[in-house]
Short mmCIF file of C-alpha atoms in Angstrom, two decimals:
data_model
loop_
_atom_site.label_atom_id
_atom_site.label_comp_id
_atom_site.label_asym_id
_atom_site.label_seq_id
_atom_site.Cartn_x
_atom_site.Cartn_y
_atom_site.Cartn_z
CA MET A 281 -10.49 1.44 -21.17
CA THR A 282 -9.66 1.12 -17.35
CA ASP A 283 -11.96 3.23 -15.71
CA SER A 284 -11.25 3.93 -11.43
CA PRO A 285 -14.21 2.10 -9.41
CA ALA A 286 -17.39 3.89 -10.41
CA VAL A 287 -19.59 5.43 -7.64
CA ARG A 288 -23.15 5.41 -7.35
CA ILE A 289 -24.61 8.81 -6.11
CA PRO A 290 -26.82 10.09 -8.42
CA LEU A 291 -26.17 12.61 -10.74
CA ASP A 292 -27.73 15.71 -10.87
CA PRO A 293 -29.12 16.35 -14.54
CA ARG A 294 -27.35 20.03 -15.52
CA GLU A 295 -23.78 18.01 -14.36
CA GLN A 296 -24.73 15.45 -17.70
CA PRO A 297 -23.43 18.18 -20.37
CA ILE A 298 -19.60 18.49 -17.60
CA LEU A 299 -19.57 14.42 -17.54
CA ASP A 300 -20.53 14.54 -21.69
CA LYS A 301 -17.57 16.75 -22.02
CA LEU A 302 -15.18 14.41 -19.48
CA LEU A 303 -15.99 12.01 -21.19
CA SER A 304 -14.83 13.53 -24.30
CA ILE A 305 -12.01 14.81 -23.02
CA ARG A 306 -10.70 11.33 -21.22
CA THR A 307 -11.44 9.66 -24.56
CA ASP A 308 -8.46 12.25 -26.21
CA LEU A 309 -6.03 12.29 -23.61
CA GLU A 310 -6.64 8.65 -25.07
CA LEU A 311 -6.19 8.49 -28.13
CA LEU A 312 -2.84 10.47 -27.44
CA LYS A 313 -1.36 8.10 -24.98
CA GLY A 314 -2.48 4.81 -27.46
CA ASP A 315 -0.97 6.58 -30.75
CA ARG A 316 2.94 4.99 -31.06
CA SER A 317 2.74 7.13 -35.01
CA THR A 318 4.33 9.61 -33.11
CA TYR A 319 5.60 11.52 -30.03
CA VAL A 320 2.80 13.31 -27.70
CA LYS A 321 2.95 17.28 -28.68
CA SER A 322 2.71 19.52 -25.62
CA GLU A 323 0.46 21.99 -28.07
CA ASP A 324 -2.24 19.00 -27.55
CA VAL A 325 -1.86 18.22 -23.93
CA VAL A 326 -2.03 22.17 -22.99
CA ALA A 327 -5.15 22.67 -24.83
CA LEU A 328 -7.06 19.70 -23.48
CA TYR A 329 -5.71 20.84 -20.01
CA ASN A 330 -7.41 24.09 -20.79
CA GLN A 331 -10.49 22.48 -21.32
CA LEU A 332 -10.49 20.20 -18.25
CA ILE A 333 -10.47 23.51 -16.51
CA GLU A 334 -12.92 24.59 -18.22
CA GLN A 335 -15.10 22.66 -16.82
CA VAL A 336 -14.21 22.78 -13.52
CA ALA A 337 -14.69 26.23 -13.21
CA VAL A 338 -18.75 25.41 -14.94
CA LEU A 339 -18.71 22.31 -11.33
CA ASN A 340 -17.38 24.15 -9.32
CA GLU A 341 -20.29 26.86 -10.00
CA LEU A 342 -22.82 24.38 -10.03
CA ARG A 343 -21.81 22.82 -6.97
CA THR A 344 -21.30 26.35 -4.95
CA ASN A 345 -23.24 24.85 -2.20
CA ARG A 346 -22.00 20.77 -2.25
CA ARG A 347 -18.37 20.75 -2.77
CA ASN A 348 -17.67 17.70 -0.88
CA GLU A 349 -20.03 15.70 -3.40
CA GLN A 350 -18.40 12.10 -5.43
CA ASN A 351 -20.64 10.89 -8.50
CA ARG A 352 -18.86 9.93 -11.94
CA VAL A 353 -18.29 13.55 -12.62
CA ASP A 354 -16.09 13.36 -9.70
CA THR A 355 -14.08 9.48 -10.63
CA VAL A 356 -14.34 10.62 -14.44
CA LEU A 357 -12.59 13.99 -13.65
CA ASP A 358 -10.24 12.25 -11.61
CA ASP A 359 -8.90 10.09 -15.05
CA CYS A 360 -8.26 13.40 -17.26
CA PHE A 361 -6.67 14.64 -14.45
CA GLN A 362 -4.41 11.59 -14.06
CA LEU A 363 -4.40 11.11 -17.53
CA ILE A 364 -3.19 15.49 -18.69
CA SER A 365 -0.21 15.00 -14.80
CA LEU A 366 1.20 11.57 -16.62
CA SER A 367 0.98 13.85 -20.09
CA PHE A 368 3.21 16.68 -18.61
CA LEU A 369 5.70 13.94 -17.88
CA THR A 370 5.77 12.52 -21.31
CA ILE A 371 6.12 16.32 -23.43
CA GLY A 372 9.06 17.05 -20.05
CA LYS A 373 7.22 19.31 -18.63
CA ASN A 374 7.53 17.80 -15.04
CA HIS A 375 8.52 21.00 -13.11
CA GLU A 376 4.40 22.18 -13.51
CA ALA A 377 2.35 22.45 -12.30
CA PRO A 378 -0.03 19.82 -13.28
CA ALA A 379 2.28 17.35 -13.24
CA VAL A 380 2.28 17.08 -9.30
CA TYR A 381 -1.25 15.83 -9.14
CA SER A 382 0.02 11.46 -10.70
CA ALA A 383 2.65 11.12 -7.46
CA ILE A 384 0.42 13.32 -5.34
CA SER A 385 -2.05 10.43 -5.27
CA THR A 386 0.04 7.69 -6.18
CA ILE A 387 1.68 8.76 -2.37
CA LYS A 388 -1.36 9.29 -0.66
CA ARG A 389 -2.15 5.05 -1.70
CA LEU A 390 1.92 4.76 -0.50
CA LEU A 391 1.02 6.06 2.46
CA GLU A 392 -2.55 4.33 3.83
CA HIS A 393 -0.48 1.17 2.72
CA LEU A 394 2.70 2.30 4.91
CA LYS A 395 0.64 2.77 7.40
CA GLU A 396 -2.57 0.17 7.02
CA ALA A 397 0.87 -2.71 6.54
CA ALA A 398 1.49 -0.67 9.84
CA PHE A 399 5.95 -1.54 9.58
CA PHE A 400 8.78 1.04 7.23
CA SER A 401 11.59 2.94 7.48
CA PRO A 402 12.44 6.30 7.81
CA LYS A 403 14.08 5.99 4.64
CA ASP A 404 10.33 5.55 2.71
CA LEU A 405 9.62 8.90 4.87
CA GLU A 406 12.65 10.69 3.62
CA SER A 407 11.58 10.01 -0.01
CA ILE A 408 8.17 10.82 0.15
CA SER A 409 9.14 14.15 2.38
CA THR A 410 11.22 14.98 -0.14
CA SER A 411 8.40 14.83 -3.44
CA LEU A 412 5.49 16.59 -0.93
CA GLN A 413 7.81 19.37 -0.66
CA LYS A 414 8.41 19.68 -4.85
CA SER A 415 5.39 19.31 -5.61
CA ARG A 416 4.47 22.82 -2.74
CA ASP A 417 6.79 24.50 -5.23
CA TYR A 418 5.77 23.25 -8.20
CA CYS A 419 2.56 24.67 -6.88
CA GLU A 420 3.81 28.21 -6.00
CA ARG A 421 5.60 28.87 -8.99
CA GLY A 422 2.82 28.27 -11.11
CA ARG A 423 0.79 30.87 -9.82
CA GLU A 424 0.79 32.89 -12.17
CA SER A 425 0.40 30.41 -14.87
CA TYR A 426 -2.34 27.63 -14.00
CA SER A 427 -6.48 28.10 -12.54
CA PRO A 428 -6.39 29.08 -8.78
CA ASN A 429 -9.48 26.18 -8.29
CA PHE A 430 -6.91 23.58 -9.35
CA LEU A 431 -4.05 24.51 -7.56
CA THR A 432 -6.28 24.67 -4.12
CA LEU A 433 -7.01 20.99 -5.08
CA LEU A 434 -3.68 20.24 -5.64
CA GLU A 435 -2.65 21.85 -2.28
CA ALA A 436 -5.47 20.39 -0.26
CA ARG A 437 -4.25 17.34 -1.50
CA ILE A 438 -0.43 17.46 -0.76
CA GLN A 439 -1.20 18.32 3.03
CA VAL A 440 -4.05 15.25 3.03
CA CYS A 441 -0.89 13.43 1.97
CA GLN A 442 1.22 15.36 4.87
CA ASP A 443 -0.86 15.05 7.65
CA ILE A 444 -0.19 11.04 6.95
CA LEU A 445 3.06 11.04 6.23
CA SER A 446 3.78 13.40 9.98
CA GLU A 447 1.81 10.92 11.77
CA LEU A 448 4.78 8.41 10.38
CA GLU A 449 7.15 10.16 11.00
CA LEU A 450 5.71 10.79 15.17
CA SER A 451 5.77 7.05 15.37
CA LEU A 452 9.83 6.49 14.11
CA SER A 453 11.03 9.59 16.48
CA HIS A 454 12.11 8.16 19.45
CA LEU A 455 14.16 5.63 17.53
CA THR A 456 18.19 6.61 18.12
CA PRO A 457 20.65 6.67 15.49
CA GLU A 458 22.48 3.86 16.79
CA LEU A 459 19.08 1.56 16.57
CA ARG A 460 18.22 2.77 13.30
CA PRO A 461 19.93 0.98 10.90
CA LYS A 462 19.31 -1.95 12.66
CA TYR A 463 15.62 -1.04 12.46
CA ASP A 464 16.20 -0.37 8.83
CA LYS A 465 16.69 -4.15 8.47
CA LEU A 466 14.38 -5.33 10.07
CA VAL A 467 11.66 -3.37 7.73
CA SER A 468 14.24 -4.91 5.21
CA ILE A 469 13.55 -8.80 5.73
CA LEU A 470 10.24 -8.45 6.63
CA ARG A 471 10.67 -6.93 2.93
CA SER A 472 12.59 -9.29 1.30
CA LEU A 473 10.11 -12.44 3.17
CA SER A 474 7.27 -11.39 1.52
CA ALA A 475 8.30 -11.04 -2.17
CA CYS A 476 9.69 -13.94 -1.20
CA ASN A 477 6.45 -15.55 -0.45
CA THR A 478 5.92 -14.27 -4.06
CA ARG A 479 8.34 -15.70 -5.85
CA SER A 480 6.96 -18.94 -8.47
CA LYS A 481 9.12 -21.54 -6.63
CA PHE A 482 9.53 -21.34 -2.58
CA PRO A 483 12.99 -20.17 -2.00
CA THR A 484 13.71 -22.12 1.39
CA ALA A 485 17.11 -21.74 1.40
CA GLU A 486 16.88 -17.29 1.43
CA VAL A 487 14.07 -18.11 3.72
CA GLU A 488 16.29 -19.92 6.07
CA ASP A 489 19.00 -17.46 5.41
CA PHE A 490 16.88 -14.32 5.84
CA ARG A 491 16.10 -16.22 9.77
CA GLN A 492 19.60 -16.58 10.91
CA GLN A 493 20.03 -12.79 10.02
CA LEU A 494 17.68 -12.35 12.62
CA VAL A 495 18.76 -14.47 14.80
CA GLU A 496 21.65 -12.60 14.94
CA LEU A 497 19.73 -9.16 14.91
CA GLN A 498 18.19 -10.81 17.91
CA GLU A 499 21.23 -11.43 19.96
CA SER A 500 22.46 -7.86 18.88
CA PHE A 501 19.77 -6.00 20.86
CA ALA A 502 19.80 -8.36 23.71
CA ALA A 503 22.44 -6.47 24.94
CA GLU A 504 20.35 -3.22 24.22
CA GLY A 505 17.59 -4.26 26.23
CA VAL A 506 15.05 -5.97 23.30
CA VAL A 507 13.56 -8.61 23.72
CA LEU A 508 10.90 -10.95 21.77
CA LEU A 509 7.15 -10.54 23.03
CA GLU A 510 5.54 -13.35 23.87
CA THR A 511 1.74 -13.44 22.75
CA GLU A 512 -0.52 -16.64 23.45
CA GLY A 513 -2.72 -17.99 19.76
CA THR A 514 -2.10 -19.65 16.75
CA ILE A 515 0.69 -18.17 14.45
CA ASP A 516 -2.18 -15.92 12.71
CA GLU A 517 -3.26 -14.83 15.73
CA GLN A 518 -0.17 -13.20 17.21
CA LEU A 519 0.71 -11.69 13.90
CA ALA A 520 -2.70 -9.66 13.68
CA GLU A 521 -1.83 -9.13 17.59
CA MET A 522 1.23 -7.19 16.45
CA ALA A 523 0.54 -5.58 13.63
CA ARG A 524 -2.24 -4.21 16.21
CA LYS A 525 -0.04 -3.38 18.90
CA LEU A 526 1.91 -1.47 15.41
CA LYS A 527 -0.86 -0.26 14.38
CA LEU A 528 -2.56 1.66 17.27
CA SER A 529 0.88 2.86 18.02
CA LEU A 530 0.02 5.33 14.59
CA GLU A 531 -3.53 6.34 15.19
CA HIS A 532 -2.34 6.98 18.65
CA PRO A 533 1.23 8.81 17.91
CA GLU A 534 1.07 10.47 21.64
CA PRO A 535 3.32 10.06 22.73
CA ALA A 536 5.50 8.40 19.97
CA PRO A 537 6.27 4.92 20.73
CA ASP A 538 9.35 4.11 22.39
CA ALA A 539 12.00 2.73 20.37
CA LYS A 540 12.48 -0.50 21.57
CA ASN A 541 8.68 -1.04 22.33
CA LEU A 542 8.89 -0.32 18.28
CA ILE A 543 11.73 -2.80 17.68
CA ALA A 544 10.60 -5.86 19.18
CA THR A 545 7.37 -5.60 17.85
CA LEU A 546 8.15 -5.48 14.39
CA LEU A 547 11.82 -8.33 15.46
CA SER A 548 8.64 -10.65 16.91
CA ARG A 549 6.20 -10.21 13.68
CA CYS A 550 9.33 -10.59 11.46
CA PHE A 551 9.96 -14.92 13.05
CA LEU A 552 6.29 -15.73 13.35
CA TRP A 553 6.07 -14.32 9.09
CA ILE A 554 8.82 -17.32 8.81
CA GLU A 555 7.44 -19.71 9.96
CA LEU A 556 4.05 -18.83 8.81
CA ILE A 557 5.24 -18.17 5.73
CA LYS A 558 7.55 -22.01 5.75
CA GLN A 559 3.50 -23.03 6.51
CA LYS A 560 1.88 -21.99 3.17
CA GLN A 561 5.26 -22.53 1.27
CA GLY A 562 3.83 -19.34 -1.48
CA LYS A 563 0.29 -20.92 -1.72
CA ILE A 564 -2.39 -18.40 -0.96
CA ASP A 565 -6.45 -19.07 -0.58
CA GLU A 566 -7.95 -20.21 -3.25
CA ARG A 567 -10.58 -18.09 -2.58
CA PHE A 568 -8.44 -15.19 -3.72
CA GLN A 569 -6.33 -17.16 -5.94
CA GLU A 570 -7.26 -14.17 -9.18
CA THR A 571 -6.53 -11.52 -7.18
CA TYR A 572 -3.57 -12.74 -6.70
CA ASP A 573 -2.09 -13.52 -9.97
CA LYS A 574 -3.76 -10.71 -11.13
CA LEU A 575 -1.72 -8.33 -8.73
CA LEU A 576 1.08 -10.76 -9.09
CA GLU A 577 0.89 -9.64 -13.13
CA ILE A 578 1.09 -5.71 -12.61
CA ARG A 579 4.45 -6.52 -9.91
CA ASN A 580 5.95 -8.75 -12.95
CA LYS A 581 4.95 -6.17 -15.52
CA LEU A 582 6.15 -2.87 -14.10
CA GLU A 583 9.25 -4.43 -12.67
CA LYS A 584 9.83 -4.70 -16.43
CA LEU A 585 9.19 -0.83 -17.30
CA SER A 586 11.69 0.05 -14.72
CA LEU A 587 15.02 -1.64 -15.48
CA THR A 588 14.12 -0.41 -19.34
CA GLN A 589 12.12 2.87 -18.22
CA ALA A 590 14.97 4.87 -20.04
CA TRP A 591 13.91 3.50 -23.47
CA SER A 592 10.58 2.27 -23.22
CA LEU A 593 8.45 4.15 -20.85
CA ARG A 594 5.71 6.59 -22.38
CA GLU A 595 4.24 7.62 -18.70
CA THR A 596 1.26 7.45 -20.08
CA ASP A 597 1.45 3.95 -19.99
CA LEU A 598 1.15 4.09 -15.58
CA TYR A 599 -2.10 5.77 -16.34
CA SER A 600 -3.63 1.63 -17.15
CA TYR A 601 -1.89 -0.06 -14.21
CA GLN A 602 -2.97 2.50 -12.03
CA ARG A 603 -6.38 2.31 -12.76
CA GLN A 604 -6.54 -1.51 -12.21
CA LEU A 605 -4.47 -1.51 -8.67
CA ASP A 606 -7.37 1.38 -7.68
CA ARG A 607 -10.36 -0.96 -8.90
CA ILE A 608 -8.90 -4.32 -6.53
CA ASP A 609 -7.79 -1.38 -3.41
CA GLU A 610 -11.06 0.39 -3.32
CA ALA A 611 -13.00 -3.04 -3.19
CA ARG A 612 -11.66 -3.97 -0.40
CA VAL A 613 -13.92 -3.11 2.34
CA ASN A 614 -12.83 -1.58 5.35
CA GLY A 615 -9.34 -3.36 4.32
CA ASN A 616 -10.08 -6.74 3.72
CA PHE A 617 -10.28 -8.18 0.88
CA LEU A 618 -13.48 -10.40 0.53
CA ASP A 619 -14.22 -13.53 -1.46
CA ALA A 620 -17.62 -13.39 -4.09
CA SER A 621 -19.41 -14.62 -0.46
CA ASN A 622 -17.67 -11.61 1.41
CA VAL A 623 -15.43 -13.86 4.06
CA PRO A 624 -12.40 -11.64 4.48
CA ALA A 625 -9.30 -13.35 3.24
CA ASP A 626 -7.33 -14.89 6.01
CA LEU A 627 -4.06 -12.89 7.43
CA HIS A 628 -1.25 -14.69 5.21
CA ALA A 629 -3.47 -13.79 1.72
CA GLN A 630 -4.50 -10.21 3.13
CA ARG A 631 -0.67 -9.28 3.96
CA THR A 632 0.64 -11.20 0.72
CA LEU A 633 -1.83 -9.26 -1.55
CA LEU A 634 -0.78 -5.67 0.59
CA TYR A 635 2.37 -6.22 -0.06
CA LEU A 636 2.00 -7.02 -3.90
CA LEU A 637 -0.42 -4.09 -3.54
CA ARG A 638 1.75 -1.54 -2.11
CA LYS A 639 4.80 -2.28 -3.90
CA SER A 640 3.22 -2.13 -7.42
CA TYR A 641 2.28 1.12 -6.17
CA ALA A 642 6.19 2.35 -5.11
CA ILE A 643 7.22 1.40 -7.96
CA ILE A 644 4.38 3.65 -9.57
CA TYR A 645 6.01 6.22 -7.40
CA HIS A 646 9.59 5.61 -8.45
CA LEU A 647 8.57 5.60 -12.43
CA ILE A 648 6.97 8.71 -11.95
CA ILE A 649 9.59 11.15 -9.16
CA SER A 650 12.81 9.40 -12.05
CA SER A 651 11.04 10.77 -14.66
CA GLU A 652 13.11 12.61 -16.56
CA PRO A 653 12.50 16.10 -17.68
CA VAL A 654 12.62 16.04 -21.82
CA SER A 655 9.54 15.19 -24.00
CA GLU A 656 10.19 11.35 -25.52
CA ALA A 657 10.78 12.95 -28.65
CA LEU A 658 14.26 13.77 -27.53
CA LEU A 659 14.77 11.34 -25.36
CA PRO A 660 16.57 8.80 -28.07
CA ILE A 661 19.38 11.91 -27.88
CA TYR A 662 18.74 12.27 -24.31
CA ASN A 663 19.53 8.37 -23.55
CA GLN A 664 22.39 8.85 -25.72
CA LEU A 665 24.17 11.46 -23.98
CA ASN A 666 23.52 9.88 -20.77
CA THR A 667 24.97 7.01 -21.99
CA LEU A 668 27.99 8.80 -23.15
CA LYS A 669 28.79 10.56 -19.86
CA ARG A 670 28.35 7.39 -18.28
CA CYS A 671 31.10 6.36 -19.90
CA LEU A 672 33.44 8.78 -19.94
CA VAL A 673 33.41 9.41 -16.03
CA GLU A 674 34.35 5.64 -15.90
CA VAL A 675 37.29 6.15 -19.07
CA LYS A 676 38.48 9.11 -16.38
CA LYS A 677 37.55 6.64 -13.16
CA SER A 678 40.00 4.01 -14.19
CA GLY A 679 42.73 6.40 -14.35
CA GLY A 680 41.90 8.37 -17.95
CA ILE A 681 43.82 7.29 -21.54
CA ASP A 682 47.19 6.44 -22.84
CA SER A 683 46.87 8.54 -25.69
CA PRO A 684 43.50 11.44 -27.06
CA ARG A 685 43.32 8.95 -30.06
CA GLU A 686 41.22 6.96 -28.02
CA LEU A 687 38.77 9.30 -27.52
CA TYR A 688 38.32 9.59 -31.38
CA PRO A 689 34.63 7.57 -30.80
CA TYR A 690 33.31 9.91 -28.30
CA SER A 691 34.49 13.01 -29.86
CA MET A 692 33.22 11.62 -33.51
CA LYS A 693 29.20 10.17 -31.89
CA LEU A 694 29.13 13.91 -29.71
CA ASN A 695 29.80 15.91 -33.03
CA SER A 696 27.11 14.50 -34.45
CA ILE A 697 24.60 14.51 -32.19
CA ASP A 698 26.08 18.40 -31.84
CA ASN A 699 25.45 18.86 -35.63
CA MET A 700 21.79 17.81 -34.97
CA ARG A 701 20.58 21.10 -33.67
CA VAL A 702 19.63 24.04 -35.55
CA ASP A 703 20.52 27.37 -34.03
CA GLY A 704 21.12 25.97 -31.22
CA LYS A 705 18.02 23.82 -30.93
CA PHE A 706 17.48 19.73 -31.69
CA MET A 707 14.42 20.03 -33.86
CA VAL A 708 11.61 17.27 -34.89
CA GLY A 709 10.48 18.40 -37.99
CA SER A 710 9.19 22.48 -37.07
CA ASP A 711 8.68 21.43 -33.50
CA ILE A 712 11.03 22.56 -31.07
CA PRO A 713 9.78 19.86 -28.26
CA ASP A 714 10.89 20.71 -24.77
CA GLY A 715 13.55 19.34 -22.50
CA GLN A 716 16.19 21.29 -24.31
CA GLY A 717 18.31 23.17 -21.98
CA SER A 718 18.50 19.38 -20.13
CA VAL A 719 19.28 17.93 -23.46
CA THR A 720 22.40 20.51 -23.91
CA GLN A 721 23.06 20.57 -20.41
CA LEU A 722 24.17 17.20 -21.12
CA LEU A 723 25.54 17.52 -24.54
CA GLU A 724 28.21 20.28 -22.78
CA ASP A 725 28.80 18.33 -19.53
CA CYS A 726 30.31 15.64 -21.99
CA PHE A 727 31.89 17.53 -24.19
CA GLU A 728 33.53 18.88 -20.53
CA LEU A 729 34.80 15.94 -19.87
CA LEU A 730 35.96 14.99 -23.05
CA TYR A 731 38.50 18.17 -22.83
CA GLU A 732 39.90 17.18 -19.59
CA LEU A 733 40.43 13.82 -20.82
CA ARG A 734 41.78 14.99 -23.22
CA THR A 735 43.85 17.64 -21.84
CA GLU A 736 44.85 15.23 -19.32
CA ALA A 737 46.31 12.74 -21.92
CA GLU A 738 48.31 15.28 -23.63
CA GLU A 739 50.01 16.61 -20.76
CA ASN A 740 50.85 12.77 -19.67
CA GLN A 741 51.63 12.79 -22.75
CA SER A 742 54.17 15.63 -23.16
CA ASP A 743 55.96 13.91 -19.91
CA SER A 744 56.98 10.73 -21.47
CA GLU A 745 57.92 12.18 -24.30
CA ASP A 746 60.24 14.79 -22.47
CA ASP A 747 61.14 12.23 -19.69
CA LEU A 748 62.60 10.72 -23.52
CA VAL A 749 64.37 13.02 -24.89
CA ALA A 750 66.39 13.22 -20.87
CA LYS A 751 66.55 9.78 -21.47
CA THR A 752 68.40 10.18 -24.84
CA GLU A 753 70.58 13.24 -23.53
CA VAL A 754 72.02 11.05 -20.29
CA ALA A 755 72.92 7.98 -22.42
CA ALA A 756 74.42 10.84 -24.85
CA THR A 757 76.53 12.04 -22.75
#
């Protein structure tokens, strides 16, 4: 079991029974998560959620005057809520309030890392803003169904994320529509360079290509009065100064930084980062090799998951990755990665490790928001229908078909799926898994596309026959 970082505040003896019960709930949730012999059932997850909320109520009564206390009860409680949240996604209850918890926890980490890295694109913030609004909507919709204590906790966490997001949005508020695409390009290049820096073999040619793109951007910026910043010292010192300036603009956002200064700082930072990673050639300070290898392994596994998500991901699988990342993140001191002697990493190692940490959380965030509102029991059917729909859409885009006969394979497959329903429901044994509406809607979409293609083919065939008859009659006269 991958536990979250330990909190060493003494435990109130009255809270021991709560801790024992929470540990039992967490164990039950982990057993559900790890059992691949069957799918996760809604009634099991909801029952554990109700047990968890009972313990929250007892804890709140004990802590009437100690609302801000944090001890092991709170870390285990957070584990339980993370697992419950991911379990709600697994059973297809994506639009329910408990499903929000894990996404919000991940968003908070992402926002903190974006602020720390001191560069991000408007697109990053737009996606997060949309997710936060959806989370608010789910909380509002769940007022009659879920514990007020739980909803208050969620809304407080959403507000923390919103406050950080507002700071970041303000820092980019002076970007004009003309400058924004170029700024996005700079962010993309800097991230791509960081990715190159983590390759098993340093891609010198690719890095040089990015440097050439920066030169072209620099020339286009010059016409708009944007010039590289001049700083003194080593590359590490200059990069640290660039990051410091960008971070200061986030910490003191009033007034928002001038767009030209923002771009000049980021452009200068890109050139300096290229020089630094070319010197290092993908080699990290050996003091941090173990942390680097661990983060690299997590990122690579998550990237593989993102490629096969529709067919292989059980959302609760993300829990172990979240907890491993949390332990690494929370082991930092004042944002610094420390070695065994508590000596901070150099700037190259610091930025490389932070990139891998942020990238891993970003993939988890993408996997969570991309989760389909369908129980894993129905995912095989849902994925088949999704594939059929994409095929039919492509057939339609490419000009349709010549004969209705060409649709027979699609029609047979759809009919076989439709025949699986019992009284209009897709059953698994005697259970009716969540996500019936999503699967049924997808089935109807496929039948509608099939009907449109068949009708179009029949009309074309009829027109061809009419033309043939007309030509025959002309020939006969």
